[in-house]
mmCIF file of C-alpha atoms in Angstrom:
data_model
loop_
_atom_site.group_PDB
_atom_site.id
_atom_site.type_symbol
_atom_site.label_atom_id
_atom_site.label_comp_id
_atom_site.label_asym_id
_atom_site.label_seq_id
_atom_site.Cartn_x
_atom_site.Cartn_y
_atom_site.Cartn_z
ATOM 1 C CA MET V 12 35.214 -11.894 -22.378
ATOM 2 C CA SER V 13 32.516 -14.262 -21.453
ATOM 3 C CA GLY V 14 31.701 -17.389 -23.006
ATOM 4 C CA SER V 15 27.489 -15.428 -23.181
ATOM 5 C CA ALA V 16 29.330 -12.878 -25.247
ATOM 6 C CA LEU V 17 31.052 -15.253 -27.666
ATOM 7 C CA ARG V 18 28.129 -16.765 -28.577
ATOM 8 C CA LEU V 19 26.081 -14.463 -28.887
ATOM 9 C CA LEU V 20 28.194 -12.557 -31.307
ATOM 10 C CA SER V 21 28.892 -15.394 -33.185
ATOM 11 C CA THR V 22 24.854 -16.566 -33.494
ATOM 12 C CA ARG V 23 24.320 -13.313 -35.116
ATOM 13 C CA LEU V 24 27.073 -13.164 -37.259
ATOM 14 C CA ARG V 25 25.853 -16.067 -38.388
ATOM 15 C CA GLN V 26 22.235 -15.199 -38.969
ATOM 16 C CA HIS V 27 23.799 -12.073 -40.587
ATOM 17 C CA ARG V 28 25.729 -13.826 -42.999
ATOM 18 C CA ARG V 29 22.473 -16.090 -43.869
ATOM 19 C CA ALA V 30 20.313 -13.107 -44.042
ATOM 20 C CA ILE V 31 22.895 -11.037 -46.885
ATOM 21 C CA GLY V 32 23.633 -14.488 -48.633
ATOM 22 C CA SER V 33 27.022 -13.978 -47.670
ATOM 23 C CA ARG V 34 29.725 -16.198 -49.885
ATOM 24 C CA TRP V 35 32.474 -18.070 -48.423
ATOM 25 C CA ARG V 36 34.412 -16.120 -45.543
ATOM 26 C CA ARG V 37 38.498 -16.384 -44.177
ATOM 27 C CA LEU V 38 37.749 -16.322 -40.735
ATOM 28 C CA SER V 39 33.811 -18.242 -39.483
ATOM 29 C CA ALA V 40 31.623 -16.497 -37.355
ATOM 30 C CA GLY V 41 33.130 -17.728 -34.172
ATOM 31 C CA ARG V 42 36.588 -16.592 -34.928
ATOM 32 C CA GLN V 43 35.324 -12.894 -36.523
ATOM 33 C CA ALA V 44 33.311 -12.711 -32.997
ATOM 34 C CA LEU V 45 36.454 -13.518 -31.000
ATOM 35 C CA LEU V 46 38.620 -11.083 -33.064
ATOM 36 C CA THR V 47 36.098 -8.368 -33.035
ATOM 37 C CA LEU V 48 35.534 -8.579 -28.576
ATOM 38 C CA ALA V 49 39.524 -9.216 -28.595
ATOM 39 C CA HIS V 50 39.415 -5.766 -30.509
ATOM 40 C CA LEU V 51 36.760 -3.914 -27.612
ATOM 41 C CA ARG V 52 38.063 -6.086 -24.429
ATOM 42 C CA VAL V 53 41.975 -5.862 -25.313
ATOM 43 C CA GLY V 54 42.362 -2.538 -27.552
ATOM 44 C CA HIS V 55 44.340 -4.554 -30.040
ATOM 45 C CA THR V 56 45.256 -2.409 -33.160
ATOM 46 C CA TYR V 57 43.402 -3.810 -36.353
ATOM 47 C CA ALA V 58 47.118 -4.560 -37.286
ATOM 48 C CA GLN V 59 47.855 -7.035 -34.399
ATOM 49 C CA LEU V 60 44.461 -8.332 -35.134
ATOM 50 C CA ALA V 61 45.227 -8.956 -38.767
ATOM 51 C CA ALA V 62 48.627 -10.978 -37.484
ATOM 52 C CA GLY V 63 47.247 -13.050 -34.913
ATOM 53 C CA PHE V 64 43.901 -14.184 -36.906
ATOM 54 C CA GLY V 65 45.911 -14.818 -40.391
ATOM 55 C CA VAL V 66 43.499 -11.991 -42.505
ATOM 56 C CA GLY V 67 44.770 -8.767 -43.762
ATOM 57 C CA ILE V 68 44.838 -5.173 -41.906
ATOM 58 C CA THR V 69 41.393 -4.302 -44.254
ATOM 59 C CA THR V 70 39.769 -6.776 -43.668
ATOM 60 C CA ALA V 71 40.209 -6.903 -39.593
ATOM 61 C CA TYR V 72 38.696 -3.644 -40.283
ATOM 62 C CA ARG V 73 35.919 -4.729 -42.159
ATOM 63 C CA TYR V 74 35.519 -7.805 -39.537
ATOM 64 C CA VAL V 75 35.150 -5.388 -37.046
ATOM 65 C CA THR V 76 32.773 -3.258 -37.780
ATOM 66 C CA GLU V 77 30.199 -5.900 -39.305
ATOM 67 C CA ALA V 78 30.195 -7.110 -35.639
ATOM 68 C CA VAL V 79 29.667 -3.945 -33.864
ATOM 69 C CA GLU V 80 27.403 -2.877 -36.296
ATOM 70 C CA LEU V 81 25.434 -6.057 -35.032
ATOM 71 C CA LEU V 82 25.977 -5.492 -31.417
ATOM 72 C CA ALA V 83 24.720 -1.755 -32.290
ATOM 73 C CA ASP V 84 21.205 -3.042 -33.473
ATOM 74 C CA LEU V 85 20.637 -4.912 -30.199
ATOM 75 C CA ALA V 86 20.648 -1.335 -28.298
ATOM 76 C CA PRO V 87 17.936 -0.112 -26.970
ATOM 77 C CA THR V 88 17.258 3.723 -28.983
ATOM 78 C CA LEU V 89 18.172 6.850 -26.539
ATOM 79 C CA THR V 90 14.573 7.652 -26.771
ATOM 80 C CA ASP V 91 13.486 3.341 -24.715
ATOM 81 C CA ALA V 92 16.478 3.982 -22.660
ATOM 82 C CA ILE V 93 15.274 7.433 -21.293
ATOM 83 C CA ARG V 94 12.208 6.155 -21.249
ATOM 84 C CA ALA V 95 13.397 3.204 -18.704
ATOM 85 C CA ALA V 96 15.340 5.099 -17.033
ATOM 86 C CA SER V 97 12.550 7.588 -15.503
ATOM 87 C CA THR V 98 10.012 4.915 -14.672
#
């Protein structure tokens, strides 16, 4: 996994946490990004992630879901992708 992907996701998570007024979290934004990228890259289960990062399974699931939603927001819409592909 690339350092740039980790930095990008960490930055987005920090911005998101600030925007929603998030309170203290068990993992820093950087660790949440690492947990998410490990899940996406290697396919670790939520139980494996939870054990490795010292959080509960539900927390691992919520962290991954939150981060993936932020990554999805960066993607172009289907209409934009089709328009770009046809030019």
